[in-house]
DNA sequence: CTGAAAGCGCTAACAT
DNA sequence: ATGTTAGCGCTTTCAG
């Protein structure tokens, strides 16, 4: 910066003023031009570490995740977070712990040393977590997870509304016997979506038939078997709501194998909106999207207001899961 | 740090020495203990910006990508890069440009201001790029892409070997009529895999039959149509090598629809090893993996030796694509 | 074995 | 309209 000042024939302070467009001291246009010319001539570029040291602002947000950043599943949360951070001219420091506690600890230390102005703690699946206590040293928001006592702000998908939406879409197409193939592992998604399913049936005056609700491991192969059973029922369902898109793949196989057509004979709806699967299946799969991108955005948004010093109660933010219509219902 | 020093009854220098384990000046164990006790009592943590300012080392690597970090496709490159960076106690600054030139420019400026010690320029698909010239200001390596004149080190997958491997696997199972459904967009993968296919046929003394090589858009639906044609051939192929896993989904549909079994009647092999698809298909898809994780690792590895000051010619590193056996051949 | 002091590159009062 | 000056929190010679 001194070199630039010398070349432009001004003081180093002046250079700082023109670079940062300081309003308090109006600098003549002519001087500005000289300074910028010198900057370009020298190829000078501010040093963010020096600036941060002085201003006590790192312009950095940290994101600690189990697998989010490195598995195909919820990766769009990162995009949402990144773009929001970017819009506030902050950078996102991302670290993947693979769920290992010691890595998580070190990652946290690293980020704290870098003086991140806020922390995102994200998980691949929506579930309860207990983050390391040091997370409270800076503003923090949970992404796709929550703590038992809700003492930390959290952004999660609205599972119940998602289940409701899927079921309602089917009902509106005239289906009355709607099967639901649910997950086996107890998690918010399992309970929420089931609740949404029941609620939708109730709202539309349809009976809840327990024989139509099955549980199986969330993979195509196990779902294949379950759906085959469902199709052999005397009064077989005309629509199947699958807990997720992977399971829908198995449902497709079972339905086609039974010589039935989708959606004419049996409609299928999924959950997750994994493009890779949903768009490639034939017919393309109608599904409910997990609003990952928006969740990432909202989380950073919240983090930014928090780190701006605003005092807010630990809001538990629930983001709706929209219907993505393709051709399977 | 001054506070810590005061509490421990030593100078600030001493604190620095014990924190950094400086060998040159041996400090009594007793003093060390006092210092650490003070550190913990105060909850002090070094300031990476101050340290970086002084040492002129940011301990940071930058990764600029079009979509890698935020699409499910090549996301494991990030994991590989991250873990390698981590192993060298460096952090990875990731930014996604969505392919927009202006974002790319700003991202680059940001990273340069933060004094990244090296830059990774990554793309989702293996193709030629022309990165912004400023990339040359710090050590840089291209990841999954390359420049026309090969003036920058690059890490790319070995497409030809991958094509060879897929074809050879089929040949070894006794197949003689092997179809290849290739991509339409001209790119290294298209040419490389085709070349590998031809080479394998030649090496095993099998004729190259142009009617068995088709091209179509890389999606399931178009592949469905192409494979149906292939199956209607008078002397139909007994095995199909699909350019990628998405296309294999379409091939599966066509084969099952024709009442044929996989792999007994027709074998299928894919490319990419997208778990989401390959593991869920029935039967599980044998495929060739794009070595994304390893590519990420190697790129950072190379970057680290480069930023350690070593002078190397711009190596074009080609990483082999391994066969992933499941049950479709 | 430990401390004093200089300085990394910048910002922002405070002067002029 | 521009310059002087004092740090921000650390590392690292050089002394003792």
Short mmCIF file of N, CA and C (backbone and C1' of nucleotides) in Angstrom, two decimals, chain D:
data_model
loop_
_atom_site.label_atom_id
_atom_site.label_comp_id
_atom_site.label_asym_id
_atom_site.label_seq_id
_atom_site.Cartn_x
_atom_site.Cartn_y
_atom_site.Cartn_z
P DA D 1 -12.90 18.83 -0.81
"O5'" DA D 1 -11.70 17.94 -1.41
"C5'" DA D 1 -10.70 18.63 -2.14
"C4'" DA D 1 -9.37 18.29 -1.52
"C3'" DA D 1 -9.03 16.81 -1.61
"O3'" DA D 1 -7.72 16.72 -2.15
"C1'" DA D 1 -8.81 17.56 0.64
P DT D 2 -6.94 15.39 -2.45
"O5'" DT D 2 -6.22 15.19 -1.07
"C5'" DT D 2 -4.87 15.68 -0.94
"C4'" DT D 2 -4.41 15.47 0.47
"C3'" DT D 2 -3.77 14.13 0.74
"O3'" DT D 2 -2.41 14.39 0.93
"C1'" DT D 2 -5.05 14.87 2.56
P DG D 3 -1.34 13.25 0.99
"O5'" DG D 3 -0.84 13.36 2.50
"C5'" DG D 3 -0.37 14.62 2.95
"C4'" DG D 3 -0.19 14.59 4.45
"C3'" DG D 3 0.66 13.42 4.97
"O3'" DG D 3 1.53 13.93 5.98
"C1'" DG D 3 -1.43 13.44 6.07
P DT D 4 2.73 13.03 6.55
"O5'" DT D 4 2.62 13.20 8.12
"C5'" DT D 4 1.46 13.80 8.68
"C4'" DT D 4 1.44 13.54 10.18
"C3'" DT D 4 2.44 12.53 10.72
"O3'" DT D 4 2.72 12.87 12.07
"C1'" DT D 4 0.25 11.68 10.98
P DT D 5 3.71 11.98 13.00
"O5'" DT D 5 2.69 10.95 13.64
"C5'" DT D 5 1.59 11.46 14.41
"C4'" DT D 5 0.77 10.31 14.94
"C3'" DT D 5 1.61 9.15 15.48
"O3'" DT D 5 1.12 8.85 16.77
"C1'" DT D 5 -0.09 8.34 14.04
P DA D 6 2.03 7.99 17.78
"O5'" DA D 6 0.93 6.96 18.31
"C5'" DA D 6 -0.40 7.41 18.55
"C4'" DA D 6 -1.36 6.24 18.38
"C3'" DA D 6 -0.86 4.95 19.03
"O3'" DA D 6 -1.97 4.37 19.68
"C1'" DA D 6 -1.41 4.54 16.79
P DG D 7 -1.69 3.29 20.81
"O5'" DG D 7 -0.73 2.28 20.00
"C5'" DG D 7 -1.02 0.90 20.00
"C4'" DG D 7 -2.37 0.61 19.35
"C3'" DG D 7 -2.59 -0.88 19.17
"O3'" DG D 7 -3.90 -1.22 19.48
"C1'" DG D 7 -2.55 0.21 17.05
P DC D 8 -4.23 -2.51 20.27
"O5'" DC D 8 -4.87 -3.47 19.18
"C5'" DC D 8 -6.18 -3.29 18.66
"C4'" DC D 8 -6.32 -4.23 17.49
"C3'" DC D 8 -5.72 -5.60 17.75
"O3'" DC D 8 -6.77 -6.47 18.14
"C1'" DC D 8 -5.10 -4.72 15.56
P DG D 9 -6.65 -7.30 19.51
"O5'" DG D 9 -5.68 -8.50 19.15
"C5'" DG D 9 -6.04 -9.39 18.12
"C4'" DG D 9 -4.85 -10.25 17.80
"C3'" DG D 9 -4.20 -10.92 19.01
"O3'" DG D 9 -4.07 -12.29 18.70
"C1'" DG D 9 -2.58 -9.82 17.72
P DC D 10 -3.37 -13.34 19.61
"O5'" DC D 10 -1.91 -13.45 18.96
"C5'" DC D 10 -1.68 -14.41 18.00
"C4'" DC D 10 -0.62 -13.92 17.03
"C3'" DC D 10 0.77 -14.49 17.30
"O3'" DC D 10 0.85 -15.73 16.61
"C1'" DC D 10 0.82 -12.19 16.62
P DT D 11 2.04 -16.71 16.97
"O5'" DT D 11 3.26 -16.05 16.19
"C5'" DT D 11 3.30 -16.14 14.78
"C4'" DT D 11 4.59 -15.55 14.27
"C3'" DT D 11 5.84 -16.36 14.60
"O3'" DT D 11 6.66 -16.25 13.45
"C1'" DT D 11 6.09 -14.17 15.44
P DT D 12 7.85 -17.26 13.17
"O5'" DT D 12 9.13 -16.38 13.50
"C5'" DT D 12 9.27 -15.12 12.85
"C4'" DT D 12 10.40 -14.37 13.50
"C3'" DT D 12 11.52 -15.27 14.02
"O3'" DT D 12 12.74 -14.65 13.66
"C1'" DT D 12 10.84 -13.82 15.70
P DT D 13 13.91 -15.57 13.07
"O5'" DT D 13 15.13 -15.17 14.03
"C5'" DT D 13 16.09 -14.35 13.47
"C4'" DT D 13 15.97 -12.92 14.05
"C3'" DT D 13 17.25 -12.58 14.77
"O3'" DT D 13 17.90 -11.52 14.10
"C1'" DT D 13 15.31 -11.97 16.02
P DC D 14 19.50 -11.34 14.24
"O5'" DC D 14 19.59 -10.75 15.72
"C5'" DC D 14 18.88 -9.54 16.03
"C4'" DC D 14 18.94 -9.31 17.51
"C3'" DC D 14 20.28 -9.68 18.16
"O3'" DC D 14 20.71 -8.54 18.89
"C1'" DC D 14 18.48 -10.56 19.41
P DA D 15 22.27 -8.45 19.35
"O5'" DA D 15 22.08 -8.16 20.89
"C5'" DA D 15 21.09 -8.94 21.54
"C4'" DA D 15 20.57 -8.23 22.75
"C3'" DA D 15 21.55 -8.28 23.91
"O3'" DA D 15 21.25 -7.26 24.84
"C1'" DA D 15 19.78 -9.86 24.22
P DG D 16 22.31 -7.01 26.06
"O5'" DG D 16 21.89 -8.09 27.15
"C5'" DG D 16 20.90 -7.73 28.09
"C4'" DG D 16 20.44 -8.96 28.79
"C3'" DG D 16 21.44 -9.51 29.82
"O3'" DG D 16 20.82 -9.47 31.09
"C1'" DG D 16 20.43 -11.23 28.57
#
